[in-house]
N, CA, C and O atoms as a GROMACS GRO file, in nm:
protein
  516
    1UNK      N    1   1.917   1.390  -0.084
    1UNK     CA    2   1.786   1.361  -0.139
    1UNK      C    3   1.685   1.347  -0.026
    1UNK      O    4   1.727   1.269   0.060
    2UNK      N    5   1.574   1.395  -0.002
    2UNK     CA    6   1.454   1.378   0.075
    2UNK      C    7   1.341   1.388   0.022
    2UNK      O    8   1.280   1.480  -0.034
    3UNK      N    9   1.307   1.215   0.061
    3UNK     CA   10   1.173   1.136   0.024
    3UNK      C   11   1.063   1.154   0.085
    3UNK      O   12   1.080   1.119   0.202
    4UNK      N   13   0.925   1.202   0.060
    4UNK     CA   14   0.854   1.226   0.139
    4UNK      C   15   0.713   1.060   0.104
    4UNK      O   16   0.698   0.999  -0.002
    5UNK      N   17   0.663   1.045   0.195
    5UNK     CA   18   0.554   0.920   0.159
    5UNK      C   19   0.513   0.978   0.022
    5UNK      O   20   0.564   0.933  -0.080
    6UNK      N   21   0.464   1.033   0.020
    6UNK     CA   22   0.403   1.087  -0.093
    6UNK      C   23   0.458   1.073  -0.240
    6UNK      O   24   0.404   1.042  -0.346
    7UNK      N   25   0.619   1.116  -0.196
    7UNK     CA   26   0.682   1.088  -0.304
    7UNK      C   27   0.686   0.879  -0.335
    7UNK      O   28   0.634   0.810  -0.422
    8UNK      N   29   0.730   0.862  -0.275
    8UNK     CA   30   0.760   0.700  -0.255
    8UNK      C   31   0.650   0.625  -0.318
    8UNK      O   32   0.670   0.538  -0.403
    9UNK      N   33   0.516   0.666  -0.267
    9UNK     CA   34   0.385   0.620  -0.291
    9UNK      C   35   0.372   0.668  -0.436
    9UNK      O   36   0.360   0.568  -0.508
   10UNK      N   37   0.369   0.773  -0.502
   10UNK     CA   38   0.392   0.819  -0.699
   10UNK      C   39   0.447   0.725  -0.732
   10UNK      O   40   0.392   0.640  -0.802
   11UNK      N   41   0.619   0.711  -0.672
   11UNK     CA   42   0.734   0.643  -0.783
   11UNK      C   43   0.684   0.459  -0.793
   11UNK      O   44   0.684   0.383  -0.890
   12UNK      N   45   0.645   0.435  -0.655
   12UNK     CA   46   0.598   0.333  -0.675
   12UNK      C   47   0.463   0.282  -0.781
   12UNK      O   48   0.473   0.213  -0.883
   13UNK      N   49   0.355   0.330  -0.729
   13UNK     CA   50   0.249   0.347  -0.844
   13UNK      C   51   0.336   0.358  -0.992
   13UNK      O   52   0.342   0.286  -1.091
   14UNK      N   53   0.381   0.452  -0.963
   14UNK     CA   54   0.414   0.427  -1.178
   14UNK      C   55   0.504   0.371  -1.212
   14UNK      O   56   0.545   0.399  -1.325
   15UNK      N   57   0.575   0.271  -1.136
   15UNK     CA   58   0.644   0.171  -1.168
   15UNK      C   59   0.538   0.051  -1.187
   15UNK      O   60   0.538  -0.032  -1.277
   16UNK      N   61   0.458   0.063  -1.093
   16UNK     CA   62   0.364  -0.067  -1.107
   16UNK      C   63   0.254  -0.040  -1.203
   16UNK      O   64   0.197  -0.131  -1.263
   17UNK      N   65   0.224   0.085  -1.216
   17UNK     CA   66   0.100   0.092  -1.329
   17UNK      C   67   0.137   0.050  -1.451
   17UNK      O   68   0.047   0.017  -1.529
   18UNK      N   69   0.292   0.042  -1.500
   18UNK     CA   70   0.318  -0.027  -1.651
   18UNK      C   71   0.273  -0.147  -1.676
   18UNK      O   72   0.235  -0.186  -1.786
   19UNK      N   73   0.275  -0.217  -1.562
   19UNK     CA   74   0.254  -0.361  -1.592
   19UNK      C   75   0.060  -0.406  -1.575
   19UNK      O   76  -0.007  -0.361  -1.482
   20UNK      N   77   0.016  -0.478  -1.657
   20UNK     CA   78  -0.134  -0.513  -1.667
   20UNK      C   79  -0.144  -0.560  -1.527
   20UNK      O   80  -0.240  -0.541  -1.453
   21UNK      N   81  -0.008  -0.638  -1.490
   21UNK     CA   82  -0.096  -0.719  -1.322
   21UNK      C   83  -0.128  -0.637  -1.216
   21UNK      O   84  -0.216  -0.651  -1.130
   22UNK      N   85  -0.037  -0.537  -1.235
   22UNK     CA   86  -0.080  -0.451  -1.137
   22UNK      C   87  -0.020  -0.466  -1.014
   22UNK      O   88   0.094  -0.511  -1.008
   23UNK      N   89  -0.100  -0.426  -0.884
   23UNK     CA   90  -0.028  -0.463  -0.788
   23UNK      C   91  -0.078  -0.620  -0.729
   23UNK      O   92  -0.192  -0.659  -0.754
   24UNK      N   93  -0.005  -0.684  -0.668
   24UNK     CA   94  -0.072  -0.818  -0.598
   24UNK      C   95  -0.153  -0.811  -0.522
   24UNK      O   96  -0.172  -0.715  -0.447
   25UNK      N   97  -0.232  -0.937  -0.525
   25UNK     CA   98  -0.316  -0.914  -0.455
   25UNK      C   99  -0.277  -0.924  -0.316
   25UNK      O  100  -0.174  -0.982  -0.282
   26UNK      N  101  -0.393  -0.846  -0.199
   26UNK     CA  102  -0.357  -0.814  -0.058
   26UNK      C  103  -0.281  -0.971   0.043
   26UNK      O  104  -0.193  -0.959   0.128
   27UNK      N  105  -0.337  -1.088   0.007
   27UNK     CA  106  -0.267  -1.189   0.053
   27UNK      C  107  -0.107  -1.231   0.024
   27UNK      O  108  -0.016  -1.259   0.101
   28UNK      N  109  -0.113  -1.224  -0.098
   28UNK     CA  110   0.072  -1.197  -0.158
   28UNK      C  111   0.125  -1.126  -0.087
   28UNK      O  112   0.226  -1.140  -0.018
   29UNK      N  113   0.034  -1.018  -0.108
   29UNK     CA  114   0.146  -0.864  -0.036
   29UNK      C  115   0.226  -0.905   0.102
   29UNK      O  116   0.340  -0.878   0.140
   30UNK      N  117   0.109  -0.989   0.165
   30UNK     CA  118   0.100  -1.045   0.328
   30UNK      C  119   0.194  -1.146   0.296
   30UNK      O  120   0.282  -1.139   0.382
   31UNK      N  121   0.221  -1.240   0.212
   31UNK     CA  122   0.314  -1.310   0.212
   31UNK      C  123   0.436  -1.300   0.169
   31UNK      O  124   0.525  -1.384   0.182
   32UNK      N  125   0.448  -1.103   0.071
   32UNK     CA  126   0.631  -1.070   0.055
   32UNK      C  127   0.634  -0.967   0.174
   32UNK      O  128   0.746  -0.932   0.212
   33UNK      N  129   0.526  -0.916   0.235
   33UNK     CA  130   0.562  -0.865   0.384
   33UNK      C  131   0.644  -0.970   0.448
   33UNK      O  132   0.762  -0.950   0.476
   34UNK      N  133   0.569  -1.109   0.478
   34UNK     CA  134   0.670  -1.170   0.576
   34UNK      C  135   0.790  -1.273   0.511
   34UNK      O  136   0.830  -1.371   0.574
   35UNK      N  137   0.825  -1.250   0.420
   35UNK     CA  138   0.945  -1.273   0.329
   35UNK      C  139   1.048  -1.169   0.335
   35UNK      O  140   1.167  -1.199   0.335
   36UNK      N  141   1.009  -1.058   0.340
   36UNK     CA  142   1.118  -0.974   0.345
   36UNK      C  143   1.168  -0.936   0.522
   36UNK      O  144   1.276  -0.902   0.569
   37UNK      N  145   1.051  -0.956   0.576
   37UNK     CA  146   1.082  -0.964   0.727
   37UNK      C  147   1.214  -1.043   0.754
   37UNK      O  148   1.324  -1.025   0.806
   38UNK      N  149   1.148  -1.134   0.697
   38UNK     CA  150   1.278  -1.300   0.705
   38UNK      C  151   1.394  -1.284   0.671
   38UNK      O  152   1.490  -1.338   0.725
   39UNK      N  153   1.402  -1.186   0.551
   39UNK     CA  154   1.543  -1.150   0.533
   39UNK      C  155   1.586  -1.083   0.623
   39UNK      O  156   1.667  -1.132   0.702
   40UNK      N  157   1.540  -0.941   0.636
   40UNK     CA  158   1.561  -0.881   0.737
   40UNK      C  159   1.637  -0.945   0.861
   40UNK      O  160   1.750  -0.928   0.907
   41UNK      N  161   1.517  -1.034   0.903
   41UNK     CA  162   1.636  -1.154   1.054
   41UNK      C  163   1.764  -1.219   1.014
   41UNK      O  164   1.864  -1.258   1.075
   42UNK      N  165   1.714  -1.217   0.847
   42UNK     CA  166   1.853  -1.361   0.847
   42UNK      C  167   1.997  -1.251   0.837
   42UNK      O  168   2.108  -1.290   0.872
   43UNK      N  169   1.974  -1.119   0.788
   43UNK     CA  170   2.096  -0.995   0.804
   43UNK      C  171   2.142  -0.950   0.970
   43UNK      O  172   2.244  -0.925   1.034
   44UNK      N  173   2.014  -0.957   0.986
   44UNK     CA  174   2.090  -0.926   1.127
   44UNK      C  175   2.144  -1.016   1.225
   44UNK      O  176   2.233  -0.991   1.306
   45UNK      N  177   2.082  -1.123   1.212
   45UNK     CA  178   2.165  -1.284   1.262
   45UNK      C  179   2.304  -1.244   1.199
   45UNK      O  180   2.390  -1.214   1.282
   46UNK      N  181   2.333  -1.240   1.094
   46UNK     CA  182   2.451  -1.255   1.013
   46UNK      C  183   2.580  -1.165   1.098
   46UNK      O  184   2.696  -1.192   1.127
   47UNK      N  185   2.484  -1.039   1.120
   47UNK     CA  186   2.556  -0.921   1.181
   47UNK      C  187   2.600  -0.949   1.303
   47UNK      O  188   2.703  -0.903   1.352
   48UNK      N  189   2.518  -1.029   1.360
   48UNK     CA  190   2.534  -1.053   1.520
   48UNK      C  191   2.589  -1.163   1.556
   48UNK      O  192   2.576  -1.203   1.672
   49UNK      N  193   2.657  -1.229   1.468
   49UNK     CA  194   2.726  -1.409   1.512
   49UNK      C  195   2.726  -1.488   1.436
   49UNK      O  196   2.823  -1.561   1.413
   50UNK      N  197   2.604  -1.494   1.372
   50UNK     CA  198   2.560  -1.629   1.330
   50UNK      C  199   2.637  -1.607   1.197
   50UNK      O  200   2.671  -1.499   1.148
   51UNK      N  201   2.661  -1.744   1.144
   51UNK     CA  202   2.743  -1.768   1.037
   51UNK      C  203   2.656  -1.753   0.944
   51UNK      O  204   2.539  -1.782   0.972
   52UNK      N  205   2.684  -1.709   0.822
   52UNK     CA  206   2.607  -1.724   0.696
   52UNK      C  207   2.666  -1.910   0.634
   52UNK      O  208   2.762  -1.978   0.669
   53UNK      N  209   2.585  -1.929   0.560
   53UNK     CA  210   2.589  -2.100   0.493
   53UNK      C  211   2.709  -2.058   0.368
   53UNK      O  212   2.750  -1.952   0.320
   54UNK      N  213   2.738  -2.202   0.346
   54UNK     CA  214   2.880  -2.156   0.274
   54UNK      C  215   2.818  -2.050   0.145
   54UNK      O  216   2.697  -2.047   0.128
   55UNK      N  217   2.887  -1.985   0.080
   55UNK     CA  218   2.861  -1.888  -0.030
   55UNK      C  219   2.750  -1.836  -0.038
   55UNK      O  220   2.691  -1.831  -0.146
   56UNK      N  221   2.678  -1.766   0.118
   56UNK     CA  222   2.594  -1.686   0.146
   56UNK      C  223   2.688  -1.583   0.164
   56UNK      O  224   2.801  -1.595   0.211
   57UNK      N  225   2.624  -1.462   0.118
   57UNK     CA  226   2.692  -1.332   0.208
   57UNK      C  227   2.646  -1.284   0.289
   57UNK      O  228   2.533  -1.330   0.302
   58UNK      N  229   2.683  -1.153   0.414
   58UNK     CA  230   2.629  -1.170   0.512
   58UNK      C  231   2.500  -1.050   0.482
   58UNK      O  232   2.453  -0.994   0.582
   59UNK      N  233   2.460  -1.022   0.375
   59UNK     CA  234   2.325  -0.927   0.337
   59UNK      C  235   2.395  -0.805   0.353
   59UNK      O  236   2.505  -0.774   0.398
   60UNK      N  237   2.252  -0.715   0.279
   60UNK     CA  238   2.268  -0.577   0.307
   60UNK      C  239   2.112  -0.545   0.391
   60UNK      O  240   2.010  -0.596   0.345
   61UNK      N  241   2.104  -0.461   0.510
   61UNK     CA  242   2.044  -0.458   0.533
   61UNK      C  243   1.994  -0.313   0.518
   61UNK      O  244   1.904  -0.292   0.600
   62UNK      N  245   2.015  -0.226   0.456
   62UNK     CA  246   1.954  -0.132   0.422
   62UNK      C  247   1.889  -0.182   0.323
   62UNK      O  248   1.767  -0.186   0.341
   63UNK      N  249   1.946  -0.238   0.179
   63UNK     CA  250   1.811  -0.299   0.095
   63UNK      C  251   1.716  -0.400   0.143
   63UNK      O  252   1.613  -0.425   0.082
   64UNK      N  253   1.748  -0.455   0.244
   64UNK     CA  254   1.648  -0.541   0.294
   64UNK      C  255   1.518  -0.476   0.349
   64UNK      O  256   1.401  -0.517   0.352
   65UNK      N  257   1.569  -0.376   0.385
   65UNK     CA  258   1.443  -0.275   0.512
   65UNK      C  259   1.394  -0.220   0.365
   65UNK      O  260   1.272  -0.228   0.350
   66UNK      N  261   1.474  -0.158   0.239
   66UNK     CA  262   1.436  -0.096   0.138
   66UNK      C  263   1.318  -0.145   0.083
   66UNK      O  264   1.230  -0.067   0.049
   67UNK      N  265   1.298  -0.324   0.065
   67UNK     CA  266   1.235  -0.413   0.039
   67UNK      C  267   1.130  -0.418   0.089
   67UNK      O  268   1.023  -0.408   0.028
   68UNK      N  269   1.144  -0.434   0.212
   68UNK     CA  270   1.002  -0.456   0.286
   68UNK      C  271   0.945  -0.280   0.271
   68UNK      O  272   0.822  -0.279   0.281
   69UNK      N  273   0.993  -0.163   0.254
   69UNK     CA  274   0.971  -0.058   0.258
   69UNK      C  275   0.906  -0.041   0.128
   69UNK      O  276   0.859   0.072   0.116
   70UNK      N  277   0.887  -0.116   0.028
   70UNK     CA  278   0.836  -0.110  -0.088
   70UNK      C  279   0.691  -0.151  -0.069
   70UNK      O  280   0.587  -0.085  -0.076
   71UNK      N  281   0.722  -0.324  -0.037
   71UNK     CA  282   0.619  -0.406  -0.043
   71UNK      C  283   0.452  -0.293   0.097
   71UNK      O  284   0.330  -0.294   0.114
   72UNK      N  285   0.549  -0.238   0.139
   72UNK     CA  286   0.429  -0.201   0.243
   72UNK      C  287   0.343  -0.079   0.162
   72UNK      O  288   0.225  -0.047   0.173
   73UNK      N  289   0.452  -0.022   0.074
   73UNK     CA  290   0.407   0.111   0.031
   73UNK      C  291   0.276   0.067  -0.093
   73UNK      O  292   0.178   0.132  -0.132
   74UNK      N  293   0.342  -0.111  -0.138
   74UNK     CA  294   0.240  -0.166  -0.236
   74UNK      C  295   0.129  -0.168  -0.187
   74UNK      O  296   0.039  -0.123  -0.258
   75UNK      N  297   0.097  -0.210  -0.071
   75UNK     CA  298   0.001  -0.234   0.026
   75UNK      C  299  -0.064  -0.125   0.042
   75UNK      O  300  -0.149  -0.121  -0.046
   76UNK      N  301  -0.067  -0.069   0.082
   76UNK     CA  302  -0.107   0.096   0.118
   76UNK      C  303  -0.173   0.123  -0.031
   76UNK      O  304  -0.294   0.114  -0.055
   77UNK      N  305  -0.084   0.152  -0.115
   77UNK     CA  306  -0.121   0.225  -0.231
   77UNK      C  307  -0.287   0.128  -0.308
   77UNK      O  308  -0.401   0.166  -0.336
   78UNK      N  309  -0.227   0.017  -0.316
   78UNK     CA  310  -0.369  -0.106  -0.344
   78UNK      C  311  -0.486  -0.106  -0.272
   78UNK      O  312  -0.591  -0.161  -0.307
   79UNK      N  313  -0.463  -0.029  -0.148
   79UNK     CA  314  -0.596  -0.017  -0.036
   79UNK      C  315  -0.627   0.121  -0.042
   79UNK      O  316  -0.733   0.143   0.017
   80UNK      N  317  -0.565   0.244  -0.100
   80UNK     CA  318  -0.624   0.382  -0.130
   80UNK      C  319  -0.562   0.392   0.026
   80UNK      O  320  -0.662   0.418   0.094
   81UNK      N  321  -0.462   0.386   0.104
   81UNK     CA  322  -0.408   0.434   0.197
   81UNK      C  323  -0.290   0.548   0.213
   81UNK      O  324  -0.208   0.558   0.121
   82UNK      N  325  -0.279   0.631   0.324
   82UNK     CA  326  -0.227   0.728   0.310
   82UNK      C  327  -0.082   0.654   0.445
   82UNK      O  328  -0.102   0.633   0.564
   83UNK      N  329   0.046   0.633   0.373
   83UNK     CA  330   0.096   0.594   0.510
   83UNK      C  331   0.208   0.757   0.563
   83UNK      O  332   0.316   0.768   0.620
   84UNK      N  333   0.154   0.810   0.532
   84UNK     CA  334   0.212   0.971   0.606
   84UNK      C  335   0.085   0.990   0.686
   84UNK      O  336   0.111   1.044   0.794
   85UNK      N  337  -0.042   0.962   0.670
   85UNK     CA  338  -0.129   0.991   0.771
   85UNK      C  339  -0.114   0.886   0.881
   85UNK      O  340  -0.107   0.901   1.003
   86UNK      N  341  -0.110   0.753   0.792
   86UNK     CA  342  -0.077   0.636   0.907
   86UNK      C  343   0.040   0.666   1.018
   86UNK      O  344   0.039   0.629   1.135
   87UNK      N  345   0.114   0.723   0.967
   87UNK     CA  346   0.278   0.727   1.063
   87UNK      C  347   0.262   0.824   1.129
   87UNK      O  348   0.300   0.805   1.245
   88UNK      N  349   0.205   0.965   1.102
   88UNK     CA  350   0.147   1.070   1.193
   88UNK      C  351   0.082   1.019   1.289
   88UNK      O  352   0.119   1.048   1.403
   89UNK      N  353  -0.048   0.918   1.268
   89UNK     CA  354  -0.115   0.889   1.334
   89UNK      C  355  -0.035   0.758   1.526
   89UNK      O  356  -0.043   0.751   1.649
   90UNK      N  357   0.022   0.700   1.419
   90UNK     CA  358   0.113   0.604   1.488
   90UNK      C  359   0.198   0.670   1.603
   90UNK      O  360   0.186   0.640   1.722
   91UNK      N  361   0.314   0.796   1.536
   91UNK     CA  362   0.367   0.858   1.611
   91UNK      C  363   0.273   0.959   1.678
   91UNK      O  364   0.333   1.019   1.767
   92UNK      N  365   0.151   0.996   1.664
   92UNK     CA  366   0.096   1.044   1.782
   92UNK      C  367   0.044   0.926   1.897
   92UNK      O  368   0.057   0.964   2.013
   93UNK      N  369  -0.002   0.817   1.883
   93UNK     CA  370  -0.040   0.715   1.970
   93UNK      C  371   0.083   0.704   2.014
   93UNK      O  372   0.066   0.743   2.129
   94UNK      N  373   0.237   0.670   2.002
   94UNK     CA  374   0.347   0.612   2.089
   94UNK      C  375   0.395   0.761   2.176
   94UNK      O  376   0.448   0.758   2.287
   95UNK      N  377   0.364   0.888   2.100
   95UNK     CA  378   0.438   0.991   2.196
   95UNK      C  379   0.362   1.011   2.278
   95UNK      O  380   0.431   1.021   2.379
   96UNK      N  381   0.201   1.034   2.321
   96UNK     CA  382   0.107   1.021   2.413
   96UNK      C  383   0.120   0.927   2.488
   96UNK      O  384   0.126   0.952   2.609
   97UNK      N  385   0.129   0.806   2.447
   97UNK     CA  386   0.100   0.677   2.527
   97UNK      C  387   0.166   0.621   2.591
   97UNK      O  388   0.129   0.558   2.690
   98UNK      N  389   0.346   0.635   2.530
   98UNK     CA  390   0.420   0.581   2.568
   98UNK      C  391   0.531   0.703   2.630
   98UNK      O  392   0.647   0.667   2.652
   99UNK      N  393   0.491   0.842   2.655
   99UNK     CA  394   0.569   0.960   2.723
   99UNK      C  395   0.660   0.920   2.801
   99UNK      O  396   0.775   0.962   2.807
  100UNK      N  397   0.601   0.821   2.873
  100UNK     CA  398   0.672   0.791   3.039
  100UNK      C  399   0.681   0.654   3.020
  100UNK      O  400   0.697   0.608   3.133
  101UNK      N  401   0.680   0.607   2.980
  101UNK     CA  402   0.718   0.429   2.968
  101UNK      C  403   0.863   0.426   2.954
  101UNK      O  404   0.888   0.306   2.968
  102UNK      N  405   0.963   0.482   2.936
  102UNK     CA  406   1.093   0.448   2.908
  102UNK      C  407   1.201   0.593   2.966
  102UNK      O  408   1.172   0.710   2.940
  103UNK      N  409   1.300   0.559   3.031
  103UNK     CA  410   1.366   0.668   3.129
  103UNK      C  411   1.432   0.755   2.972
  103UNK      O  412   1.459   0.693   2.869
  104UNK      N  413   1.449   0.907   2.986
  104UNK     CA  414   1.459   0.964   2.915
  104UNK      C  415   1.656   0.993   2.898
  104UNK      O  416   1.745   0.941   2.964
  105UNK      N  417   1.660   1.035   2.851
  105UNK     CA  418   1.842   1.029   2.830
  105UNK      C  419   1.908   1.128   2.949
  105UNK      O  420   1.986   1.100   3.040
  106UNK      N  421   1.852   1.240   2.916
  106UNK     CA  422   1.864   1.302   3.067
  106UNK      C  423   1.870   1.262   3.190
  106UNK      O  424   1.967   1.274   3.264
  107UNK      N  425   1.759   1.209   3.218
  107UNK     CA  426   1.702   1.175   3.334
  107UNK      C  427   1.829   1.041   3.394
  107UNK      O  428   1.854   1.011   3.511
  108UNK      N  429   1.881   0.991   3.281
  108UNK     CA  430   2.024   0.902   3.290
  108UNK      C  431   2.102   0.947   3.309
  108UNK      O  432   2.187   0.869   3.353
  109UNK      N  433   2.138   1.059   3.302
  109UNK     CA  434   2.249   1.149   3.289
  109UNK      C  435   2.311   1.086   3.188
  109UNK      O  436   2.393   1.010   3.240
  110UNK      N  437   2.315   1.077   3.047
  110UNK     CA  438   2.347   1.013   2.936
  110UNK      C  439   2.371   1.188   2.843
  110UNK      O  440   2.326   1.291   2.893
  111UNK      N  441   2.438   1.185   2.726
  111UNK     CA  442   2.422   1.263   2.634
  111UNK      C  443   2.437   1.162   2.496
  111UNK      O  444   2.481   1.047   2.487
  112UNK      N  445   2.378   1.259   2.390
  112UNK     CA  446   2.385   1.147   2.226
  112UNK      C  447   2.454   1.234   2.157
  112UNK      O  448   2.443   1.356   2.143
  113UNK      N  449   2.548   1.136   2.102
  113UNK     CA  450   2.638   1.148   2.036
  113UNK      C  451   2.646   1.161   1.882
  113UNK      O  452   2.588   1.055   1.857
  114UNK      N  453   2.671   1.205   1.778
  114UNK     CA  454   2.634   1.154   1.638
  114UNK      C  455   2.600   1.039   1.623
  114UNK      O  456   2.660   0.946   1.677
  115UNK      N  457   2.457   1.018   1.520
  115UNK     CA  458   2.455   0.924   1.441
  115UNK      C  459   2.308   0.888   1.565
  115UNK      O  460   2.224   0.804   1.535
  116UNK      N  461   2.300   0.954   1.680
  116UNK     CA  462   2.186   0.901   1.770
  116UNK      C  463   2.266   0.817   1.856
  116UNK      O  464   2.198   0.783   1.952
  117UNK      N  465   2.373   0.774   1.860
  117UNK     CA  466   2.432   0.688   1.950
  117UNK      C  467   2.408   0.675   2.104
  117UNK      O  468   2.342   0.777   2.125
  118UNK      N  469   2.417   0.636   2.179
  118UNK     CA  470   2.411   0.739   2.330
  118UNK      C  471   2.553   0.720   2.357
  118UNK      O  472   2.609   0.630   2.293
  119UNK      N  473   2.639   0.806   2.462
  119UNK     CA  474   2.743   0.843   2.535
  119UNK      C  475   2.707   0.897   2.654
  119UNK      O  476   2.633   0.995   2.668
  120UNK      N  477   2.784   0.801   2.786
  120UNK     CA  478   2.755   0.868   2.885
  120UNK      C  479   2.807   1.030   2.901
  120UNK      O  480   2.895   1.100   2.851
  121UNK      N  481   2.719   1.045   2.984
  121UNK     CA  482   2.748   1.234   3.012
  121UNK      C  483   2.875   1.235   3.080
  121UNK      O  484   2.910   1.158   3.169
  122UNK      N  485   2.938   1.327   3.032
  122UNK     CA  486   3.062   1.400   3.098
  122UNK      C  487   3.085   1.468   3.230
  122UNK      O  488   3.052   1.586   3.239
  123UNK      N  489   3.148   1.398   3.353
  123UNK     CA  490   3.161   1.460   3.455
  123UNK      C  491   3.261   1.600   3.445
  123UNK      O  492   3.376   1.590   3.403
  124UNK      N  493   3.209   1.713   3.484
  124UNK     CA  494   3.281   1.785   3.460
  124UNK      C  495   3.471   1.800   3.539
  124UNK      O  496   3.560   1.876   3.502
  125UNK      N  497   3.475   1.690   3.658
  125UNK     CA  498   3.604   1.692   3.679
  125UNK      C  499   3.738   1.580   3.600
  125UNK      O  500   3.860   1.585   3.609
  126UNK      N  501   3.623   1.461   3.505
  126UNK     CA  502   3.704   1.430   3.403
  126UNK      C  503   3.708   1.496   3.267
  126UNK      O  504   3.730   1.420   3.173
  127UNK      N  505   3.688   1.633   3.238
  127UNK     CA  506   3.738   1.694   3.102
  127UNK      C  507   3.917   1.710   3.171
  127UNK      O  508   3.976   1.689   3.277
  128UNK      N  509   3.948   1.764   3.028
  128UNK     CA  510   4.105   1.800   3.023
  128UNK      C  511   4.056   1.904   3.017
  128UNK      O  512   3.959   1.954   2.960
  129UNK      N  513   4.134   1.936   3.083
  129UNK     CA  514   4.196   2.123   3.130
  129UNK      C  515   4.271   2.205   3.032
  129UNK      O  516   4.308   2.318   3.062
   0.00000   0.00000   0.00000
């Protein structure tokens, strides 16, 4: 399946246009933005050590990001915003701006592996023969 903003931004709208309230207002939005953030930390704490409280589980964090991936699209859509122009725009400011701010995988002698992983690069006198 491939979602484009566009699409996301429809399904959302006409989920929310059934209802009279509509979407929330822009301060709410600002306050399940940083609610779902929160989850967000408390999954990845979970992931990384920290104990969950008794008969917590340790989250899902793909629906968590799913969550906040909603609430933003609410946002956007309530302000007549385009966030495929926003993210174009975004990823042109970090690939200009930030070109040379961070050593490149190459330049490590690194290669990536599935999934985006990194793996160091292969000397060619440790392959098998």
């Amino acid at each position: 399946m491939s979602l484009t903003f566009a699409d996301a931004s429809a399904r959302v709208d006409a989920y929310i246009s059934q209802f009279r309230e509509g979407y929330f207002p822009p301060l709410l939005m600002l306050a399940r933005l940083t609610e779902e953030t929160g989850e967000i930390a408390r999954v990845v704490a979970h992931m990384n050590g920290k104990t969950p409280k008794a008969g917590e589980d340790v989250g899902d964090l793909e629906l968590e990001l799913a969550d906040l991936l909603f609430v933003m699209v609410c946002m956007a859509n309530e302000r007549g915003l385009s966030l495929e122009r926003g993210f174009e725009r975004m990823m042109h400011k970090v690939e200009t701006r930030d070109a040379t701010r961070w050593t490149r995988r190459e330049e490590a002698g690194e290669a990536t592996g599935e999934g985006g992983t990194t793996t160091p690069a292969l000397d060619p006198a440790d392959e098998p023969s």
